[in-house]
N, CA, C and O atoms as a GROMACS GRO file, in nm:
protein
  532
    1UNK      N    1  -1.699   0.615   0.456
    1UNK     CA    2  -1.695   0.653   0.306
    1UNK      C    3  -1.708   0.804   0.317
    1UNK      O    4  -1.797   0.848   0.389
    2UNK      N    5  -1.620   0.898   0.247
    2UNK     CA    6  -1.658   0.987   0.269
    2UNK      C    7  -1.636   1.062   0.159
    2UNK      O    8  -1.515   1.054   0.140
    3UNK      N    9  -1.722   1.183   0.011
    3UNK     CA   10  -1.728   1.179  -0.094
    3UNK      C   11  -1.771   1.292  -0.104
    3UNK      O   12  -1.871   1.336  -0.046
    4UNK      N   13  -1.676   1.370  -0.207
    4UNK     CA   14  -1.726   1.499  -0.260
    4UNK      C   15  -1.706   1.615  -0.327
    4UNK      O   16  -1.669   1.670  -0.223
    5UNK      N   17  -1.697   1.709  -0.414
    5UNK     CA   18  -1.663   1.758  -0.511
    5UNK      C   19  -1.670   1.915  -0.432
    5UNK      O   20  -1.750   1.961  -0.351
    6UNK      N   21  -1.546   1.972  -0.497
    6UNK     CA   22  -1.542   2.105  -0.445
    6UNK      C   23  -1.552   2.223  -0.553
    6UNK      O   24  -1.444   2.279  -0.569
    7UNK      N   25  -1.638   2.263  -0.616
    7UNK     CA   26  -1.652   2.361  -0.764
    7UNK      C   27  -1.506   2.467  -0.681
    7UNK      O   28  -1.493   2.494  -0.561
    8UNK      N   29  -1.430   2.501  -0.778
    8UNK     CA   30  -1.330   2.616  -0.794
    8UNK      C   31  -1.204   2.576  -0.866
    8UNK      O   32  -1.180   2.462  -0.908
    9UNK      N   33  -1.106   2.704  -0.880
    9UNK     CA   34  -1.021   2.672  -0.980
    9UNK      C   35  -0.916   2.636  -0.866
    9UNK      O   36  -0.868   2.706  -0.777
   10UNK      N   37  -0.895   2.478  -0.906
   10UNK     CA   38  -0.760   2.428  -0.792
   10UNK      C   39  -0.616   2.496  -0.830
   10UNK      O   40  -0.561   2.521  -0.937
   11UNK      N   41  -0.575   2.517  -0.683
   11UNK     CA   42  -0.435   2.610  -0.634
   11UNK      C   43  -0.374   2.528  -0.781
   11UNK      O   44  -0.408   2.422  -0.832
   12UNK      N   45  -0.276   2.622  -0.820
   12UNK     CA   46  -0.134   2.566  -0.923
   12UNK      C   47  -0.064   2.596  -0.817
   12UNK      O   48   0.038   2.590  -0.885
   13UNK      N   49  -0.019   2.627  -0.696
   13UNK     CA   50   0.078   2.688  -0.633
   13UNK      C   51   0.111   2.536  -0.531
   13UNK      O   52   0.016   2.479  -0.478
   14UNK      N   53   0.200   2.503  -0.521
   14UNK     CA   54   0.232   2.340  -0.447
   14UNK      C   55   0.330   2.393  -0.352
   14UNK      O   56   0.400   2.494  -0.355
   15UNK      N   57   0.311   2.254  -0.227
   15UNK     CA   58   0.371   2.324  -0.124
   15UNK      C   59   0.497   2.260  -0.174
   15UNK      O   60   0.535   2.192  -0.078
   16UNK      N   61   0.602   2.242  -0.292
   16UNK     CA   62   0.716   2.280  -0.266
   16UNK      C   63   0.783   2.380  -0.287
   16UNK      O   64   0.903   2.366  -0.311
   17UNK      N   65   0.713   2.533  -0.285
   17UNK     CA   66   0.740   2.654  -0.289
   17UNK      C   67   0.768   2.712  -0.165
   17UNK      O   68   0.758   2.834  -0.160
   18UNK      N   69   0.799   2.654  -0.066
   18UNK     CA   70   0.869   2.704   0.016
   18UNK      C   71   0.992   2.829   0.017
   18UNK      O   72   1.060   2.838  -0.085
   19UNK      N   73   1.018   2.924   0.132
   19UNK     CA   74   1.118   2.987   0.051
   19UNK      C   75   1.219   3.014   0.175
   19UNK      O   76   1.179   2.976   0.285
   20UNK      N   77   1.318   3.063   0.168
   20UNK     CA   78   1.423   3.049   0.305
   20UNK      C   79   1.508   3.158   0.325
   20UNK      O   80   1.596   3.156   0.239
   21UNK      N   81   1.517   3.238   0.391
   21UNK     CA   82   1.556   3.317   0.398
   21UNK      C   83   1.694   3.287   0.525
   21UNK      O   84   1.708   3.170   0.564
   22UNK      N   85   1.775   3.381   0.574
   22UNK     CA   86   1.883   3.353   0.637
   22UNK      C   87   1.875   3.495   0.770
   22UNK      O   88   1.884   3.612   0.732
   23UNK      N   89   1.864   3.471   0.865
   23UNK     CA   90   1.821   3.512   0.950
   23UNK      C   91   2.004   3.508   1.071
   23UNK      O   92   1.999   3.399   1.129
   24UNK      N   93   2.132   3.580   1.111
   24UNK     CA   94   2.175   3.566   1.199
   24UNK      C   95   2.249   3.463   1.177
   24UNK      O   96   2.312   3.406   1.266
   25UNK      N   97   2.246   3.421   1.029
   25UNK     CA   98   2.311   3.274   0.956
   25UNK      C   99   2.250   3.200   0.975
   25UNK      O  100   2.321   3.105   1.007
   26UNK      N  101   2.115   3.164   0.980
   26UNK     CA  102   2.034   3.078   1.016
   26UNK      C  103   1.931   3.061   0.906
   26UNK      O  104   1.878   3.163   0.864
   27UNK      N  105   1.898   2.947   0.857
   27UNK     CA  106   1.769   2.980   0.762
   27UNK      C  107   1.658   2.996   0.806
   27UNK      O  108   1.655   2.926   0.908
   28UNK      N  109   1.593   3.030   0.797
   28UNK     CA  110   1.474   3.041   0.832
   28UNK      C  111   1.325   3.048   0.676
   28UNK      O  112   1.302   3.127   0.584
   29UNK      N  113   1.262   2.917   0.726
   29UNK     CA  114   1.166   2.905   0.591
   29UNK      C  115   1.056   2.957   0.660
   29UNK      O  116   1.022   2.958   0.778
   30UNK      N  117   1.001   3.009   0.536
   30UNK     CA  118   0.847   3.082   0.467
   30UNK      C  119   0.794   2.979   0.408
   30UNK      O  120   0.833   2.871   0.365
   31UNK      N  121   0.660   3.060   0.418
   31UNK     CA  122   0.552   3.066   0.289
   31UNK      C  123   0.545   3.169   0.251
   31UNK      O  124   0.556   3.275   0.313
   32UNK      N  125   0.519   3.143   0.108
   32UNK     CA  126   0.517   3.282   0.034
   32UNK      C  127   0.372   3.283   0.040
   32UNK      O  128   0.305   3.183   0.063
   33UNK      N  129   0.317   3.420   0.016
   33UNK     CA  130   0.210   3.482   0.008
   33UNK      C  131   0.113   3.374  -0.096
   33UNK      O  132   0.016   3.314  -0.049
   34UNK      N  133   0.148   3.362  -0.219
   34UNK     CA  134   0.098   3.242  -0.281
   34UNK      C  135   0.047   3.149  -0.184
   34UNK      O  136  -0.057   3.158  -0.118
   35UNK      N  137   0.138   3.052  -0.183
   35UNK     CA  138   0.146   2.939  -0.078
   35UNK      C  139   0.051   2.949   0.009
   35UNK      O  140  -0.049   2.882  -0.015
   36UNK      N  141   0.053   3.034   0.134
   36UNK     CA  142  -0.062   3.105   0.217
   36UNK      C  143  -0.169   3.126   0.184
   36UNK      O  144  -0.258   3.145   0.267
   37UNK      N  145  -0.195   3.129   0.022
   37UNK     CA  146  -0.330   3.181  -0.023
   37UNK      C  147  -0.382   3.058  -0.057
   37UNK      O  148  -0.499   3.034  -0.028
   38UNK      N  149  -0.286   2.942  -0.137
   38UNK     CA  150  -0.372   2.828  -0.164
   38UNK      C  151  -0.393   2.710  -0.047
   38UNK      O  152  -0.452   2.602  -0.058
   39UNK      N  153  -0.331   2.761   0.057
   39UNK     CA  154  -0.366   2.646   0.212
   39UNK      C  155  -0.507   2.735   0.248
   39UNK      O  156  -0.605   2.667   0.277
   40UNK      N  157  -0.517   2.828   0.249
   40UNK     CA  158  -0.665   2.939   0.315
   40UNK      C  159  -0.780   2.900   0.207
   40UNK      O  160  -0.897   2.881   0.242
   41UNK      N  161  -0.751   2.894   0.117
   41UNK     CA  162  -0.837   2.874  -0.019
   41UNK      C  163  -0.847   2.699   0.025
   41UNK      O  164  -0.924   2.688   0.121
   42UNK      N  165  -0.802   2.591  -0.010
   42UNK     CA  166  -0.826   2.475   0.057
   42UNK      C  167  -0.887   2.450   0.153
   42UNK      O  168  -0.993   2.388   0.145
   43UNK      N  169  -0.835   2.494   0.272
   43UNK     CA  170  -0.872   2.458   0.430
   43UNK      C  171  -1.007   2.514   0.440
   43UNK      O  172  -1.075   2.486   0.539
   44UNK      N  173  -1.065   2.610   0.327
   44UNK     CA  174  -1.203   2.682   0.358
   44UNK      C  175  -1.277   2.627   0.317
   44UNK      O  176  -1.384   2.621   0.378
   45UNK      N  177  -1.257   2.552   0.182
   45UNK     CA  178  -1.350   2.462   0.090
   45UNK      C  179  -1.368   2.304   0.166
   45UNK      O  180  -1.480   2.256   0.188
   46UNK      N  181  -1.239   2.235   0.199
   46UNK     CA  182  -1.230   2.140   0.300
   46UNK      C  183  -1.336   2.147   0.417
   46UNK      O  184  -1.425   2.068   0.450
   47UNK      N  185  -1.296   2.266   0.468
   47UNK     CA  186  -1.347   2.207   0.643
   47UNK      C  187  -1.548   2.200   0.644
   47UNK      O  188  -1.634   2.179   0.729
   48UNK      N  189  -1.546   2.236   0.480
   48UNK     CA  190  -1.722   2.255   0.510
   48UNK      C  191  -1.742   2.086   0.471
   48UNK      O  192  -1.860   2.050   0.471
   49UNK      N  193  -1.636   1.977   0.437
   49UNK     CA  194  -1.665   1.826   0.406
   49UNK      C  195  -1.621   1.778   0.538
   49UNK      O  196  -1.663   1.663   0.553
   50UNK      N  197  -1.562   1.813   0.625
   50UNK     CA  198  -1.524   1.751   0.727
   50UNK      C  199  -1.561   1.610   0.803
   50UNK      O  200  -1.652   1.633   0.883
   51UNK      N  201  -1.537   1.523   0.804
   51UNK     CA  202  -1.652   1.402   0.864
   51UNK      C  203  -1.645   1.443   1.004
   51UNK      O  204  -1.567   1.518   1.061
   52UNK      N  205  -1.758   1.366   1.050
   52UNK     CA  206  -1.777   1.384   1.239
   52UNK      C  207  -1.690   1.344   1.275
   52UNK      O  208  -1.622   1.423   1.340
   53UNK      N  209  -1.648   1.235   1.264
   53UNK     CA  210  -1.540   1.151   1.340
   53UNK      C  211  -1.378   1.166   1.254
   53UNK      O  212  -1.384   1.091   1.157
   54UNK      N  213  -1.277   1.219   1.260
   54UNK     CA  214  -1.135   1.137   1.194
   54UNK      C  215  -1.100   1.005   1.206
   54UNK      O  216  -1.084   0.941   1.310
   55UNK      N  217  -1.085   0.952   1.042
   55UNK     CA  218  -1.033   0.821   0.982
   55UNK      C  219  -0.889   0.801   1.114
   55UNK      O  220  -0.806   0.881   1.157
   56UNK      N  221  -0.922   0.631   1.150
   56UNK     CA  222  -0.814   0.599   1.275
   56UNK      C  223  -0.739   0.472   1.217
   56UNK      O  224  -0.646   0.402   1.258
   57UNK      N  225  -0.815   0.474   1.112
   57UNK     CA  226  -0.693   0.354   0.982
   57UNK      C  227  -0.678   0.383   0.887
   57UNK      O  228  -0.704   0.489   0.830
   58UNK      N  229  -0.605   0.235   0.833
   58UNK     CA  230  -0.612   0.255   0.732
   58UNK      C  231  -0.722   0.302   0.594
   58UNK      O  232  -0.833   0.256   0.568
   59UNK      N  233  -0.643   0.412   0.520
   59UNK     CA  234  -0.783   0.466   0.382
   59UNK      C  235  -0.710   0.475   0.257
   59UNK      O  236  -0.589   0.479   0.236
   60UNK      N  237  -0.792   0.476   0.192
   60UNK     CA  238  -0.773   0.516   0.065
   60UNK      C  239  -0.832   0.641  -0.007
   60UNK      O  240  -0.954   0.663  -0.008
   61UNK      N  241  -0.731   0.729  -0.074
   61UNK     CA  242  -0.749   0.866  -0.060
   61UNK      C  243  -0.791   0.906  -0.260
   61UNK      O  244  -0.703   0.960  -0.326
   62UNK      N  245  -0.922   0.872  -0.326
   62UNK     CA  246  -0.888   0.938  -0.396
   62UNK      C  247  -0.898   1.085  -0.461
   62UNK      O  248  -0.990   1.152  -0.413
   63UNK      N  249  -0.824   1.145  -0.557
   63UNK     CA  250  -0.840   1.297  -0.582
   63UNK      C  251  -0.911   1.309  -0.723
   63UNK      O  252  -0.955   1.196  -0.747
   64UNK      N  253  -0.931   1.364  -0.790
   64UNK     CA  254  -0.952   1.425  -0.940
   64UNK      C  255  -0.947   1.552  -0.943
   64UNK      O  256  -1.040   1.621  -0.900
   65UNK      N  257  -0.860   1.592  -0.983
   65UNK     CA  258  -0.804   1.783  -1.040
   65UNK      C  259  -0.871   1.812  -1.147
   65UNK      O  260  -0.842   1.761  -1.255
   66UNK      N  261  -0.948   1.878  -1.135
   66UNK     CA  262  -1.015   1.901  -1.249
   66UNK      C  263  -0.962   2.039  -1.250
   66UNK      O  264  -0.970   2.111  -1.150
   67UNK      N  265  -0.888   2.095  -1.408
   67UNK     CA  266  -0.878   2.233  -1.387
   67UNK      C  267  -0.934   2.243  -1.521
   67UNK      O  268  -0.951   2.154  -1.605
   68UNK      N  269  -0.973   2.438  -1.530
   68UNK     CA  270  -1.063   2.516  -1.622
   68UNK      C  271  -0.988   2.440  -1.798
   68UNK      O  272  -0.871   2.443  -1.835
   69UNK      N  273  -1.097   2.385  -1.864
   69UNK     CA  274  -0.983   2.377  -1.982
   69UNK      C  275  -0.927   2.442  -2.120
   69UNK      O  276  -0.849   2.411  -2.210
   70UNK      N  277  -1.025   2.568  -2.078
   70UNK     CA  278  -0.908   2.643  -2.199
   70UNK      C  279  -0.943   2.559  -2.346
   70UNK      O  280  -1.048   2.515  -2.391
   71UNK      N  281  -0.815   2.559  -2.394
   71UNK     CA  282  -0.873   2.501  -2.566
   71UNK      C  283  -0.821   2.345  -2.532
   71UNK      O  284  -0.761   2.297  -2.629
   72UNK      N  285  -0.828   2.280  -2.449
   72UNK     CA  286  -0.841   2.140  -2.389
   72UNK      C  287  -0.994   2.106  -2.427
   72UNK      O  288  -1.089   2.182  -2.453
   73UNK      N  289  -0.986   1.971  -2.422
   73UNK     CA  290  -1.160   1.888  -2.445
   73UNK      C  291  -1.166   1.834  -2.253
   73UNK      O  292  -1.077   1.802  -2.174
   74UNK      N  293  -1.315   1.848  -2.241
   74UNK     CA  294  -1.352   1.819  -2.171
   74UNK      C  295  -1.321   1.662  -2.095
   74UNK      O  296  -1.402   1.578  -2.133
   75UNK      N  297  -1.240   1.623  -2.016
   75UNK     CA  298  -1.186   1.518  -1.943
   75UNK      C  299  -1.052   1.474  -2.034
   75UNK      O  300  -0.997   1.365  -2.048
   76UNK      N  301  -1.031   1.581  -2.078
   76UNK     CA  302  -0.896   1.544  -2.102
   76UNK      C  303  -0.756   1.511  -2.021
   76UNK      O  304  -0.695   1.608  -1.974
   77UNK      N  305  -0.712   1.403  -2.006
   77UNK     CA  306  -0.578   1.429  -1.887
   77UNK      C  307  -0.486   1.558  -1.926
   77UNK      O  308  -0.463   1.601  -2.039
   78UNK      N  309  -0.447   1.597  -1.822
   78UNK     CA  310  -0.340   1.702  -1.810
   78UNK      C  311  -0.195   1.706  -1.766
   78UNK      O  312  -0.151   1.716  -1.651
   79UNK      N  313  -0.132   1.695  -1.877
   79UNK     CA  314  -0.011   1.613  -1.836
   79UNK      C  315   0.091   1.711  -1.789
   79UNK      O  316   0.188   1.671  -1.724
   80UNK      N  317   0.073   1.848  -1.821
   80UNK     CA  318   0.165   1.983  -1.797
   80UNK      C  319   0.179   1.990  -1.585
   80UNK      O  320   0.143   1.899  -1.510
   81UNK      N  321   0.219   2.079  -1.557
   81UNK     CA  322   0.279   2.084  -1.424
   81UNK      C  323   0.134   2.165  -1.318
   81UNK      O  324   0.076   2.256  -1.376
   82UNK      N  325   0.098   2.140  -1.214
   82UNK     CA  326   0.158   2.056  -1.101
   82UNK      C  327   0.182   1.947  -1.130
   82UNK      O  328   0.100   1.870  -1.180
   83UNK      N  329   0.265   1.929  -1.113
   83UNK     CA  330   0.293   1.736  -1.070
   83UNK      C  331   0.187   1.698  -0.927
   83UNK      O  332   0.166   1.749  -0.816
   84UNK      N  333   0.136   1.575  -1.007
   84UNK     CA  334   0.072   1.510  -0.870
   84UNK      C  335   0.068   1.533  -0.761
   84UNK      O  336  -0.014   1.584  -0.686
   85UNK      N  337   0.217   1.470  -0.748
   85UNK     CA  338   0.300   1.413  -0.609
   85UNK      C  339   0.240   1.588  -0.513
   85UNK      O  340   0.162   1.582  -0.418
   86UNK      N  341   0.279   1.685  -0.551
   86UNK     CA  342   0.290   1.808  -0.529
   86UNK      C  343   0.157   1.891  -0.463
   86UNK      O  344   0.127   1.965  -0.369
   87UNK      N  345   0.109   1.837  -0.559
   87UNK     CA  346  -0.065   1.882  -0.549
   87UNK      C  347  -0.115   1.871  -0.441
   87UNK      O  348  -0.174   1.953  -0.370
   88UNK      N  349  -0.080   1.707  -0.419
   88UNK     CA  350  -0.126   1.632  -0.288
   88UNK      C  351  -0.080   1.665  -0.169
   88UNK      O  352  -0.161   1.696  -0.081
   89UNK      N  353   0.027   1.664  -0.149
   89UNK     CA  354   0.107   1.741  -0.041
   89UNK      C  355   0.018   1.869   0.032
   89UNK      O  356  -0.003   1.895   0.150
   90UNK      N  357  -0.014   1.921  -0.063
   90UNK     CA  358  -0.040   2.033   0.034
   90UNK      C  359  -0.201   2.025   0.081
   90UNK      O  360  -0.267   2.055   0.181
   91UNK      N  361  -0.229   1.958  -0.071
   91UNK     CA  362  -0.422   1.905   0.019
   91UNK      C  363  -0.407   1.795   0.178
   91UNK      O  364  -0.491   1.782   0.267
   92UNK      N  365  -0.291   1.740   0.169
   92UNK     CA  366  -0.349   1.645   0.266
   92UNK      C  367  -0.285   1.684   0.391
   92UNK      O  368  -0.304   1.607   0.484
   93UNK      N  369  -0.206   1.800   0.415
   93UNK     CA  370  -0.168   1.816   0.465
   93UNK      C  371  -0.285   1.958   0.545
   93UNK      O  372  -0.290   1.961   0.668
   94UNK      N  373  -0.348   2.037   0.482
   94UNK     CA  374  -0.493   2.076   0.497
   94UNK      C  375  -0.598   1.950   0.531
   94UNK      O  376  -0.692   1.958   0.610
   95UNK      N  377  -0.578   1.885   0.489
   95UNK     CA  378  -0.663   1.741   0.539
   95UNK      C  379  -0.636   1.712   0.687
   95UNK      O  380  -0.720   1.708   0.778
   96UNK      N  381  -0.521   1.697   0.694
   96UNK     CA  382  -0.451   1.658   0.871
   96UNK      C  383  -0.511   1.749   0.977
   96UNK      O  384  -0.566   1.722   1.084
   97UNK      N  385  -0.477   1.902   0.896
   97UNK     CA  386  -0.488   2.003   1.010
   97UNK      C  387  -0.643   2.007   1.032
   97UNK      O  388  -0.658   2.027   1.153
   98UNK      N  389  -0.800   1.996   0.954
   98UNK     CA  390  -0.916   1.938   0.951
   98UNK      C  391  -0.916   1.888   1.037
   98UNK      O  392  -0.961   1.949   1.134
   99UNK      N  393  -0.865   1.739   1.059
   99UNK     CA  394  -0.872   1.654   1.118
   99UNK      C  395  -0.981   1.518   1.054
   99UNK      O  396  -1.058   1.451   1.123
  100UNK      N  397  -0.958   1.508   0.911
  100UNK     CA  398  -0.998   1.468   0.778
  100UNK      C  399  -0.924   1.278   0.868
  100UNK      O  400  -0.993   1.176   0.853
  101UNK      N  401  -0.843   1.274   0.917
  101UNK     CA  402  -0.793   1.148   0.967
  101UNK      C  403  -0.681   1.173   1.110
  101UNK      O  404  -0.636   1.283   1.142
  102UNK      N  405  -0.659   1.079   1.162
  102UNK     CA  406  -0.550   1.169   1.301
  102UNK      C  407  -0.406   1.163   1.242
  102UNK      O  408  -0.306   1.216   1.292
  103UNK      N  409  -0.411   1.101   1.142
  103UNK     CA  410  -0.272   1.124   1.054
  103UNK      C  411  -0.227   1.088   0.927
  103UNK      O  412  -0.231   0.967   0.909
  104UNK      N  413  -0.180   1.162   0.820
  104UNK     CA  414  -0.165   1.132   0.677
  104UNK      C  415  -0.068   0.958   0.654
  104UNK      O  416  -0.051   0.902   0.546
  105UNK      N  417  -0.034   0.923   0.752
  105UNK     CA  418   0.031   0.837   0.709
  105UNK      C  419  -0.105   0.713   0.711
  105UNK      O  420  -0.087   0.600   0.667
  106UNK      N  421  -0.183   0.740   0.745
  106UNK     CA  422  -0.321   0.642   0.733
  106UNK      C  423  -0.377   0.591   0.595
  106UNK      O  424  -0.433   0.489   0.552
  107UNK      N  425  -0.325   0.740   0.536
  107UNK     CA  426  -0.378   0.699   0.366
  107UNK      C  427  -0.219   0.575   0.274
  107UNK      O  428  -0.104   0.578   0.231
  108UNK      N  429  -0.340   0.484   0.297
  108UNK     CA  430  -0.206   0.341   0.221
  108UNK      C  431  -0.215   0.321   0.090
  108UNK      O  432  -0.152   0.241   0.020
  109UNK      N  433  -0.337   0.438   0.044
  109UNK     CA  434  -0.377   0.397  -0.121
  109UNK      C  435  -0.436   0.550  -0.167
  109UNK      O  436  -0.538   0.615  -0.142
  110UNK      N  437  -0.336   0.566  -0.234
  110UNK     CA  438  -0.339   0.730  -0.335
  110UNK      C  439  -0.386   0.659  -0.480
  110UNK      O  440  -0.325   0.571  -0.540
  111UNK      N  441  -0.504   0.718  -0.514
  111UNK     CA  442  -0.533   0.746  -0.727
  111UNK      C  443  -0.547   0.864  -0.654
  111UNK      O  444  -0.600   0.893  -0.546
  112UNK      N  445  -0.462   0.949  -0.776
  112UNK     CA  446  -0.467   1.108  -0.820
  112UNK      C  447  -0.418   1.085  -0.986
  112UNK      O  448  -0.328   1.032  -1.051
  113UNK      N  449  -0.571   1.179  -1.011
  113UNK     CA  450  -0.586   1.230  -1.152
  113UNK      C  451  -0.545   1.395  -1.196
  113UNK      O  452  -0.546   1.488  -1.115
  114UNK      N  453  -0.513   1.408  -1.326
  114UNK     CA  454  -0.582   1.545  -1.340
  114UNK      C  455  -0.595   1.601  -1.468
  114UNK      O  456  -0.507   1.608  -1.554
  115UNK      N  457  -0.723   1.644  -1.474
  115UNK     CA  458  -0.805   1.625  -1.594
  115UNK      C  459  -0.827   1.831  -1.657
  115UNK      O  460  -0.800   1.930  -1.589
  116UNK      N  461  -0.848   1.831  -1.713
  116UNK     CA  462  -0.925   1.955  -1.838
  116UNK      C  463  -1.067   1.925  -1.808
  116UNK      O  464  -1.107   1.810  -1.792
  117UNK      N  465  -1.141   2.027  -1.802
  117UNK     CA  466  -1.253   1.968  -1.746
  117UNK      C  467  -1.290   2.146  -1.771
  117UNK      O  468  -1.223   2.249  -1.776
  118UNK      N  469  -1.494   2.096  -1.787
  118UNK     CA  470  -1.566   2.242  -1.846
  118UNK      C  471  -1.587   2.280  -1.659
  118UNK      O  472  -1.628   2.391  -1.624
  119UNK      N  473  -1.556   2.183  -1.569
  119UNK     CA  474  -1.593   2.250  -1.450
  119UNK      C  475  -1.535   2.217  -1.328
  119UNK      O  476  -1.564   2.127  -1.248
  120UNK      N  477  -1.437   2.318  -1.324
  120UNK     CA  478  -1.319   2.310  -1.212
  120UNK      C  479  -1.331   2.286  -1.100
  120UNK      O  480  -1.428   2.344  -1.050
  121UNK      N  481  -1.253   2.196  -1.003
  121UNK     CA  482  -1.251   2.147  -0.931
  121UNK      C  483  -1.200   2.019  -0.848
  121UNK      O  484  -1.134   1.950  -0.926
  122UNK      N  485  -1.205   1.976  -0.756
  122UNK     CA  486  -1.148   1.901  -0.688
  122UNK      C  487  -1.208   1.752  -0.593
  122UNK      O  488  -1.230   1.735  -0.473
  123UNK      N  489  -1.219   1.668  -0.704
  123UNK     CA  490  -1.327   1.558  -0.664
  123UNK      C  491  -1.244   1.466  -0.566
  123UNK      O  492  -1.138   1.412  -0.597
  124UNK      N  493  -1.309   1.457  -0.443
  124UNK     CA  494  -1.240   1.375  -0.330
  124UNK      C  495  -1.315   1.215  -0.307
  124UNK      O  496  -1.426   1.211  -0.360
  125UNK      N  497  -1.275   1.087  -0.239
  125UNK     CA  498  -1.323   1.014  -0.182
  125UNK      C  499  -1.170   0.928  -0.081
  125UNK      O  500  -1.057   0.884  -0.103
  126UNK      N  501  -1.286   0.948   0.056
  126UNK     CA  502  -1.199   0.862   0.117
  126UNK      C  503  -1.274   0.754   0.175
  126UNK      O  504  -1.374   0.757   0.248
  127UNK      N  505  -1.207   0.658   0.128
  127UNK     CA  506  -1.264   0.491   0.143
  127UNK      C  507  -1.196   0.427   0.301
  127UNK      O  508  -1.075   0.445   0.317
  128UNK      N  509  -1.246   0.380   0.373
  128UNK     CA  510  -1.194   0.327   0.491
  128UNK      C  511  -1.148   0.166   0.433
  128UNK      O  512  -1.229   0.083   0.389
  129UNK      N  513  -1.011   0.147   0.445
  129UNK     CA  514  -1.004  -0.008   0.362
  129UNK      C  515  -0.987  -0.112   0.465
  129UNK      O  516  -0.919  -0.209   0.430
  130UNK      N  517  -1.027  -0.113   0.566
  130UNK     CA  518  -1.034  -0.251   0.704
  130UNK      C  519  -1.184  -0.272   0.628
  130UNK      O  520  -1.215  -0.381   0.580
  131UNK      N  521  -1.270  -0.159   0.623
  131UNK     CA  522  -1.429  -0.208   0.589
  131UNK      C  523  -1.424  -0.240   0.421
  131UNK      O  524  -1.525  -0.232   0.352
  132UNK      N  525  -1.339  -0.264   0.386
  132UNK     CA  526  -1.345  -0.290   0.231
  132UNK      C  527  -1.304  -0.454   0.240
  132UNK      O  528  -1.342  -0.529   0.150
  133UNK      N  529  -1.242  -0.495   0.326
  133UNK     CA  530  -1.140  -0.589   0.341
  133UNK      C  531  -1.214  -0.682   0.394
  133UNK      O  532  -1.163  -0.790   0.426
   0.00000   0.00000   0.00000
């Protein structure tokens, strides 16, 4: 099992925010600067927690996204954007590049929650499903 908390203000830009231009009539997809910054931030924080060996079998990924609470109560569920599926896509792409697993298709179970919190950050737990059964 891998488990850690990354104290940070979680990025709110998502993988959905790719941009497209055309050059010579062909579409060219690119990441805007905000998405590049979010990817760099996540990669820097995640790299400190990379497992010694990548997972090679089915895993459960538990994530708790903790956003600065502002006028909300600590621990109150966050029901505004960004959507959890969009947050997860960028996170899992970064984790795949850092070799947390051999392929993000191994994530067979996901539990994702987002909260308002006194201490902002991202809690992550990865469990090997084969060893749990």
